[in-house]
PDB file of C-alpha atoms in Angstrom:
ATOM      1  CA  MET A 222      10.672  15.244  46.978  1.00 48.00           C
ATOM      2  CA  SER A 223      13.306  17.932  46.164  1.00 45.00           C
ATOM      3  CA  LEU A 224      14.181  18.188  49.848  1.00 44.00           C
ATOM      4  CA  PHE A 225      14.626  14.454  49.990  1.00 46.00           C
ATOM      5  CA  LEU A 226      16.918  14.579  46.919  1.00 44.00           C
ATOM      6  CA  SER A 227      18.944  17.529  48.250  1.00 47.00           C
ATOM      7  CA  SER A 228      19.396  15.841  51.620  1.00 46.00           C
ATOM      8  CA  VAL A 229      20.488  12.683  49.937  1.00 43.00           C
ATOM      9  CA  THR A 230      22.965  14.533  47.678  1.00 45.00           C
ATOM     10  CA  LYS A 231      24.404  16.561  50.548  1.00 47.00           C
ATOM     11  CA  SER A 232      24.854  13.580  52.807  1.00 46.00           C
ATOM     12  CA  SER A 233      26.394  11.262  50.260  1.00 46.00           C
ATOM     13  CA  GLY A 234      27.061  13.265  47.113  1.00 48.00           C
ATOM     14  CA  GLY A 235      27.218  10.123  44.997  1.00 48.00           C
ATOM     15  CA  LYS A 236      25.478   8.855  41.900  1.00 50.00           C
ATOM     16  CA  LYS A 237      24.551   5.548  43.489  1.00 52.00           C
ATOM     17  CA  ILE A 238      22.377   7.232  46.094  1.00 51.00           C
ATOM     18  CA  LEU A 239      20.554   9.185  43.386  1.00 49.00           C
ATOM     19  CA  LEU A 240      19.843   5.959  41.536  1.00 54.00           C
ATOM     20  CA  SER A 241      18.426   4.397  44.676  1.00 59.00           C
ATOM     21  CA  ALA A 242      16.189   7.438  45.176  1.00 55.00           C
ATOM     22  CA  ASN A 243      14.959   7.173  41.622  1.00 57.00           C
ATOM     23  CA  GLN A 244      14.196   3.487  42.155  1.00 67.00           C
ATOM     24  CA  HIS A 245      12.204   4.389  45.276  1.00 63.00           C
ATOM     25  CA  LEU A 246      10.157   6.877  43.259  1.00 69.00           C
ATOM     26  CA  VAL A 247       9.536   4.287  40.557  1.00 63.00           C
ATOM     27  CA  LYS A 248       8.251   1.841  43.169  1.00 72.00           C
ATOM     28  CA  GLN A 249       5.861   4.441  44.600  1.00 69.00           C
ATOM     29  CA  THR A 250       4.486   5.219  41.135  1.00 70.00           C
ATOM     30  CA  MET A 251       4.013   1.502  40.504  1.00 73.00           C
ATOM     31  CA  ILE A 252       2.072   1.153  43.781  1.00 72.00           C
ATOM     32  CA  LEU A 253      -0.146   4.103  42.819  1.00 68.00           C
ATOM     33  CA  GLN A 254      -0.819   2.604  39.383  1.00 65.00           C
ATOM     34  CA  SER A 255      -1.648  -0.785  40.876  1.00 64.00           C
ATOM     35  CA  SER A 256      -4.074   0.814  43.380  1.00 59.00           C
ATOM     36  CA  SER A 257      -5.796   2.757  40.593  1.00 55.00           C
ATOM     37  CA  SER A 258      -6.047  -0.373  38.449  1.00 50.00           C
ATOM     38  CA  SER A 259      -7.496  -2.313  41.390  1.00 49.00           C
ATOM     39  CA  SER A 260     -10.145   0.387  41.889  1.00 46.00           C
ATOM     40  CA  LYS A 261     -11.002   0.163  38.187  1.00 48.00           C
ATOM     41  CA  GLY A 262     -11.221  -3.644  38.401  1.00 44.00           C
ATOM     42  CA  LEU A 263     -13.920  -3.607  41.099  1.00 43.00           C
ATOM     43  CA  PRO A 264     -16.813  -3.714  38.621  1.00 46.00           C
ATOM     44  CA  MET A 265     -15.108  -6.609  36.897  1.00 44.00           C
ATOM     45  CA  MET A 266     -14.962  -8.468  40.214  1.00 46.00           C
ATOM     46  CA  SER A 267     -18.607  -7.684  40.909  1.00 48.00           C
ATOM     47  CA  SER A 268     -19.573  -8.923  37.441  1.00 47.00           C
ATOM     48  CA  SER A 269     -17.594 -12.099  38.004  1.00 47.00           C
ATOM     49  CA  CYS A 270     -19.395 -12.560  41.348  1.00 46.00           C
ATOM     50  CA  THR A 271     -22.755 -12.173  39.648  1.00 50.00           C
ATOM     51  CA  MET A 272     -21.685 -14.707  37.036  1.00 48.00           C
ATOM     52  CA  MET A 273     -20.709 -17.141  39.803  1.00 49.00           C
ATOM     53  CA  LYS A 274     -24.072 -16.607  41.549  1.00 49.00           C
ATOM     54  CA  SER A 275     -25.985 -17.176  38.322  1.00 49.00           C
ATOM     55  CA  ALA A 276     -23.984 -20.321  37.654  1.00 45.00           C
ATOM     56  CA  SER A 277     -24.728 -21.629  41.129  1.00 46.00           C
ATOM     57  CA  PHE A 278     -28.451 -20.783  40.704  1.00 44.00           C
ATOM     58  CA  SER A 279     -28.559 -22.576  37.366  1.00 46.00           C
ATOM     59  CA  SER A 280     -26.903 -25.591  38.958  1.00 45.00           C
ATOM     60  CA  THR A 281     -29.531 -25.625  41.731  1.00 45.00           C
ATOM     61  CA  THR A 282     -32.338 -25.368  39.207  1.00 47.00           C
ATOM     62  CA  GLY A 283     -30.758 -28.198  37.278  1.00 45.00           C
ATOM     63  CA  THR A 284     -30.831 -30.426  40.321  1.00 45.00           C
ATOM     64  CA  LYS A 285     -34.483 -29.493  40.886  1.00 45.00           C
ATOM     65  CA  ASP A 286     -35.308 -30.521  37.307  1.00 47.00           C
ATOM     66  CA  LYS A 287     -33.614 -33.880  37.881  1.00 48.00           C
ATOM     67  CA  ALA A 288     -35.688 -34.625  41.018  1.00 48.00           C
ATOM     68  CA  PRO A 289     -38.167 -36.977  39.212  1.00 48.00           C
ATOM     69  CA  GLU A 290     -35.246 -39.191  38.179  1.00 49.00           C
ATOM     70  CA  VAL A 291     -34.308 -39.596  41.835  1.00 49.00           C
ATOM     71  CA  THR A 292     -37.889 -40.537  42.740  1.00 52.00           C
ATOM     72  CA  HIS A 293     -37.932 -43.007  39.866  1.00 54.00           C
ATOM     73  CA  THR A 294     -34.812 -44.684  41.208  1.00 58.00           C
ATOM     74  CA  LYS A 295     -36.405 -44.794  44.662  1.00 59.00           C
ATOM     75  CA  ASN A 296     -39.492 -46.480  43.210  1.00 61.00           C
ATOM     76  CA  THR A 297     -37.340 -49.070  41.463  1.00 64.00           C
ATOM     77  CA  GLU A 298     -35.479 -49.760  44.703  1.00 65.00           C
ATOM     78  CA  GLN A 299     -38.783 -50.227  46.539  1.00 65.00           C
ATOM     79  CA  GLN A 300     -39.952 -52.669  43.861  1.00 64.00           C
ATOM     80  CA  GLN A 301     -36.735 -54.638  44.179  1.00 62.00           C
ATOM     81  CA  GLN A 302     -37.219 -54.810  47.943  1.00 62.00           C
ATOM     82  CA  GLN A 303     -40.807 -56.038  47.536  1.00 62.00           C
ATOM     83  CA  GLN A 304     -39.868 -58.929  45.230  1.00 59.00           C
ATOM     84  CA  PRO A 305     -38.297 -61.197  47.907  1.00 53.00           C
ATOM     85  CA  THR A 306     -41.337 -60.699  50.174  1.00 56.00           C
ATOM     86  CA  ARG A 307     -43.608 -62.031  47.409  1.00 56.00           C
ATOM     87  CA  ARG A 308     -41.375 -65.071  46.990  1.00 57.00           C
ATOM     88  CA  ARG A 309     -41.557 -65.755  50.715  1.00 59.00           C
ATOM     89  CA  ARG A 310     -45.358 -65.611  50.606  1.00 57.00           C
ATOM     90  CA  LYS A 311     -45.416 -68.181  47.801  1.00 55.00           C
ATOM     91  CA  ARG A 312     -43.163 -70.474  49.812  1.00 55.00           C
ATOM     92  CA  ARG A 313     -45.424 -70.170  52.849  1.00 55.00           C
ATOM     93  CA  ILE A 314     -48.517 -71.048  50.779  1.00 53.00           C
ATOM     94  CA  ALA A 315     -46.732 -74.094  49.385  1.00 48.00           C
ATOM     95  CA  ALA A 316     -45.824 -75.199  52.914  1.00 50.00           C
ATOM     96  CA  VAL A 317     -49.455 -74.905  54.016  1.00 50.00           C
ATOM     97  CA  ASP A 318     -50.642 -76.880  50.974  1.00 53.00           C
ATOM     98  CA  GLY A 319     -48.219 -79.660  51.860  1.00 56.00           C
ATOM     99  CA  THR A 320     -49.867 -80.205  55.257  1.00 70.00           C
ATOM    100  CA  VAL A 321     -53.427 -80.584  53.929  1.00 74.00           C
ATOM    101  CA  PRO A 322     -54.865 -83.900  55.204  1.00 73.00           C
ATOM    102  CA  SER A 323     -56.201 -86.572  52.899  1.00 84.00           C
ATOM    103  CA  TYR A 324     -59.897 -87.410  52.517  1.00 84.00           C
ATOM    104  CA  LYS A 325     -59.560 -90.437  54.787  1.00 85.00           C
ATOM    105  CA  GLU A 326     -57.936 -88.353  57.531  1.00 84.00           C
ATOM    106  CA  PHE A 327     -60.593 -85.667  57.167  1.00 86.00           C
ATOM    107  CA  VAL A 328     -63.450 -88.189  57.522  1.00 87.00           C
ATOM    108  CA  HIS A 329     -61.763 -89.795  60.537  1.00 86.00           C
ATOM    109  CA  LYS A 330     -61.338 -86.415  62.237  1.00 88.00           C
ATOM    110  CA  PHE A 331     -64.948 -85.496  61.492  1.00 90.00           C
ATOM    111  CA  THR A 332     -66.262 -88.730  63.058  1.00 90.00           C
ATOM    112  CA  VAL A 333     -64.093 -88.281  66.170  1.00 91.00           C
ATOM    113  CA  VAL A 334     -65.196 -84.657  66.649  1.00 91.00           C
ATOM    114  CA  THR A 335     -68.898 -85.511  66.207  1.00 91.00           C
ATOM    115  CA  LEU A 336     -68.581 -88.410  68.662  1.00 92.00           C
ATOM    116  CA  TYR A 337     -66.898 -86.113  71.208  1.00 92.00           C
ATOM    117  CA  ARG A 338     -69.649 -83.501  70.892  1.00 91.00           C
ATOM    118  CA  ASP A 339     -72.390 -86.139  71.157  1.00 91.00           C
ATOM    119  CA  PHE A 340     -70.785 -87.459  74.346  1.00 91.00           C
ATOM    120  CA  LEU A 341     -70.835 -83.984  75.925  1.00 90.00           C
ATOM    121  CA  LYS A 342     -74.449 -83.383  74.904  1.00 90.00           C
ATOM    122  CA  ALA A 343     -75.544 -86.743  76.319  1.00 90.00           C
ATOM    123  CA  VAL A 344     -73.647 -86.204  79.585  1.00 90.00           C
ATOM    124  CA  ASN A 345     -75.468 -82.886  80.109  1.00 89.00           C
ATOM    125  CA  LEU A 346     -78.735 -84.881  80.323  1.00 88.00           C
ATOM    126  CA  MET A 347     -77.487 -86.855  83.319  1.00 87.00           C
ATOM    127  CA  PRO A 348     -79.285 -85.977  86.585  1.00 84.00           C
ATOM    128  CA  HIS A 349     -76.103 -85.854  88.689  1.00 85.00           C
ATOM    129  CA  ASN A 350     -72.261 -85.905  88.470  1.00 87.00           C
ATOM    130  CA  LYS A 351     -72.209 -83.934  85.209  1.00 87.00           C
ATOM    131  CA  GLU A 352     -68.851 -82.228  85.828  1.00 89.00           C
ATOM    132  CA  GLU A 353     -67.077 -85.482  86.727  1.00 91.00           C
ATOM    133  CA  LEU A 354     -68.438 -87.243  83.630  1.00 90.00           C
ATOM    134  CA  ILE A 355     -67.411 -84.341  81.388  1.00 91.00           C
ATOM    135  CA  GLU A 356     -63.852 -84.454  82.765  1.00 92.00           C
ATOM    136  CA  GLN A 357     -63.759 -88.234  82.228  1.00 91.00           C
ATOM    137  CA  VAL A 358     -64.856 -87.861  78.578  1.00 90.00           C
ATOM    138  CA  LYS A 359     -62.172 -85.212  77.954  1.00 91.00           C
ATOM    139  CA  TYR A 360     -59.508 -87.392  79.566  1.00 91.00           C
ATOM    140  CA  GLU A 361     -60.418 -90.444  77.444  1.00 89.00           C
ATOM    141  CA  PHE A 362     -60.298 -88.494  74.187  1.00 90.00           C
ATOM    142  CA  ARG A 363     -57.043 -86.677  75.034  1.00 90.00           C
ATOM    143  CA  SER A 364     -55.299 -89.916  76.045  1.00 88.00           C
ATOM    144  CA  ASN A 365     -55.874 -91.337  72.542  1.00 85.00           C
ATOM    145  CA  GLN A 366     -55.179 -88.070  70.725  1.00 83.00           C
ATOM    146  CA  ARG A 367     -51.643 -88.933  69.506  1.00 84.00           C
ATOM    147  CA  ASP A 368     -52.200 -92.591  68.689  1.00 83.00           C
ATOM    148  CA  ASN A 369     -51.010 -93.270  65.104  1.00 83.00           C
ATOM    149  CA  ASP A 370     -51.468 -97.047  64.939  1.00 86.00           C
ATOM    150  CA  PRO A 371     -54.421 -97.701  62.583  1.00 86.00           C
ATOM    151  CA  PHE A 372     -55.487-100.852  64.451  1.00 88.00           C
ATOM    152  CA  GLN A 373     -55.501 -99.044  67.812  1.00 88.00           C
ATOM    153  CA  VAL A 374     -57.348 -96.065  66.317  1.00 87.00           C
ATOM    154  CA  GLN A 375     -60.126 -98.256  64.866  1.00 88.00           C
ATOM    155  CA  ARG A 376     -60.401-100.170  68.126  1.00 90.00           C
ATOM    156  CA  ALA A 377     -60.693 -96.961  70.200  1.00 89.00           C
ATOM    157  CA  LEU A 378     -63.282 -95.562  67.775  1.00 89.00           C
ATOM    158  CA  ALA A 379     -65.423 -98.723  67.979  1.00 91.00           C
ATOM    159  CA  ASP A 380     -65.165 -98.689  71.777  1.00 91.00           C
ATOM    160  CA  GLY A 381     -66.266 -95.046  71.852  1.00 90.00           C
ATOM    161  CA  LYS A 382     -69.304 -95.736  69.654  1.00 91.00           C
ATOM    162  CA  ARG A 383     -70.312 -98.655  71.885  1.00 92.00           C
ATOM    163  CA  ARG A 384     -70.064 -96.532  75.037  1.00 91.00           C
ATOM    164  CA  PHE A 385     -72.035 -93.731  73.374  1.00 91.00           C
ATOM    165  CA  GLN A 386     -74.898 -96.153  72.593  1.00 90.00           C
ATOM    166  CA  GLU A 387     -74.959 -97.214  76.231  1.00 90.00           C
ATOM    167  CA  LEU A 388     -75.038 -93.566  77.320  1.00 89.00           C
ATOM    168  CA  GLN A 389     -77.891 -92.887  74.884  1.00 88.00           C
ATOM    169  CA  GLU A 390     -79.939 -95.684  76.424  1.00 87.00           C
ATOM    170  CA  MET A 391     -79.314 -94.314  79.908  1.00 86.00           C
ATOM    171  CA  THR A 392     -80.097 -90.677  79.151  1.00 86.00           C
ATOM    172  CA  GLY A 393     -82.535 -90.990  76.234  1.00 85.00           C
ATOM    173  CA  TYR A 394     -80.438 -88.634  74.095  1.00 84.00           C
ATOM    174  CA  LYS A 395     -81.344 -88.550  70.386  1.00 80.00           C
ATOM    175  CA  LYS A 396     -79.544 -86.658  67.667  1.00 74.00           C
ATOM    176  CA  GLN A 397     -81.676 -83.983  66.030  1.00 67.00           C
ATOM    177  CA  LEU A 398     -81.442 -84.333  62.275  1.00 59.00           C
ATOM    178  CA  ASP A 399     -81.854 -81.421  59.903  1.00 53.00           C
ATOM    179  CA  ALA A 400     -85.409 -81.024  58.568  1.00 54.00           C
ATOM    180  CA  ASP A 401     -84.084 -80.407  55.047  1.00 56.00           C
ATOM    181  CA  SER A 402     -82.185 -83.702  54.964  1.00 59.00           C
ATOM    182  CA  TRP A 403     -83.333 -86.328  52.440  1.00 59.00           C
ATOM    183  CA  LEU A 404     -83.424 -88.885  55.292  1.00 59.00           C
ATOM    184  CA  ASN A 405     -86.402 -87.113  56.848  1.00 62.00           C
ATOM    185  CA  ILE A 406     -88.490 -87.064  53.649  1.00 62.00           C
ATOM    186  CA  ARG A 407     -91.549 -89.316  53.889  1.00 66.00           C
ATOM    187  CA  ASP A 408     -92.831 -89.970  50.404  1.00 63.00           C
ATOM    188  CA  VAL A 409     -94.731 -93.151  49.525  1.00 62.00           C
ATOM    189  CA  GLU A 410     -93.990 -92.996  45.808  1.00 59.00           C
ATOM    190  CA  ASP A 411     -90.329 -92.002  46.214  1.00 58.00           C
ATOM    191  CA  PRO A 412     -88.962 -93.160  49.581  1.00 58.00           C
ATOM    192  CA  ARG A 413     -85.778 -91.277  50.570  1.00 59.00           C
ATOM    193  CA  GLY A 414     -85.332 -89.906  47.063  1.00 56.00           C
ATOM    194  CA  ARG A 415     -84.085 -93.143  45.545  1.00 60.00           C
ATOM    195  CA  VAL A 416     -83.785 -93.077  41.779  1.00 58.00           C
ATOM    196  CA  GLY A 417     -85.725 -95.732  39.858  1.00 60.00           C
ATOM    197  CA  GLU A 418     -88.677 -96.074  42.229  1.00 57.00           C
ATOM    198  CA  GLY A 419     -92.053 -94.318  42.090  1.00 59.00           C
ATOM    199  CA  TRP A 420     -93.138 -91.919  39.377  1.00 63.00           C
ATOM    200  CA  PRO A 421     -92.312 -91.870  36.468  1.00 64.00           C
ATOM    201  CA  TRP A 422     -90.614 -95.292  36.579  1.00 63.00           C
ATOM    202  CA  SER A 423     -93.783 -96.993  37.859  1.00 63.00           C
ATOM    203  CA  LYS A 424     -95.752 -95.902  34.780  1.00 58.00           C
TER     204      LYS A 424
END
């Protein structure tokens, strides 16, 4: 440092140059002090880093503790999504109930179906041309399937019953009644289960 000062004084010999040299020395001492202070502040930085890590860990644990609330909200969202499906099911059931036929329509359909089945059973007793007769029966029933006029429906039903009686006479087909039916009961005191006849009314 003395050589630097002597060289500066010999070359210039002025006070201003000495002041600049002193300022340079002051800057170097300031740099040394700042480096020493930075080395001393390393543990403070490490402690601050540990504090940041602990804060982040506590935040993660906090989110883990709040996980049931998220599942609860998911369950509520699922329940809200299931509500419109239940309403749609109720509407579908109401639509099905609106198409239920009346008692008169049910009896008419039952008589037509039984007559159709009796025709097929009687045709199977024919000695020949069974397939042609079966196709003819199916054609006759399907041709009158969409007839809505009540007069035409009753007329077709009466015509079908008349033809079935003729087919019964030709083939000898007889309907087999159920043995448990009250029509098959043969009781002298109480014929066909009629109330008011036989015992105890005869006493």
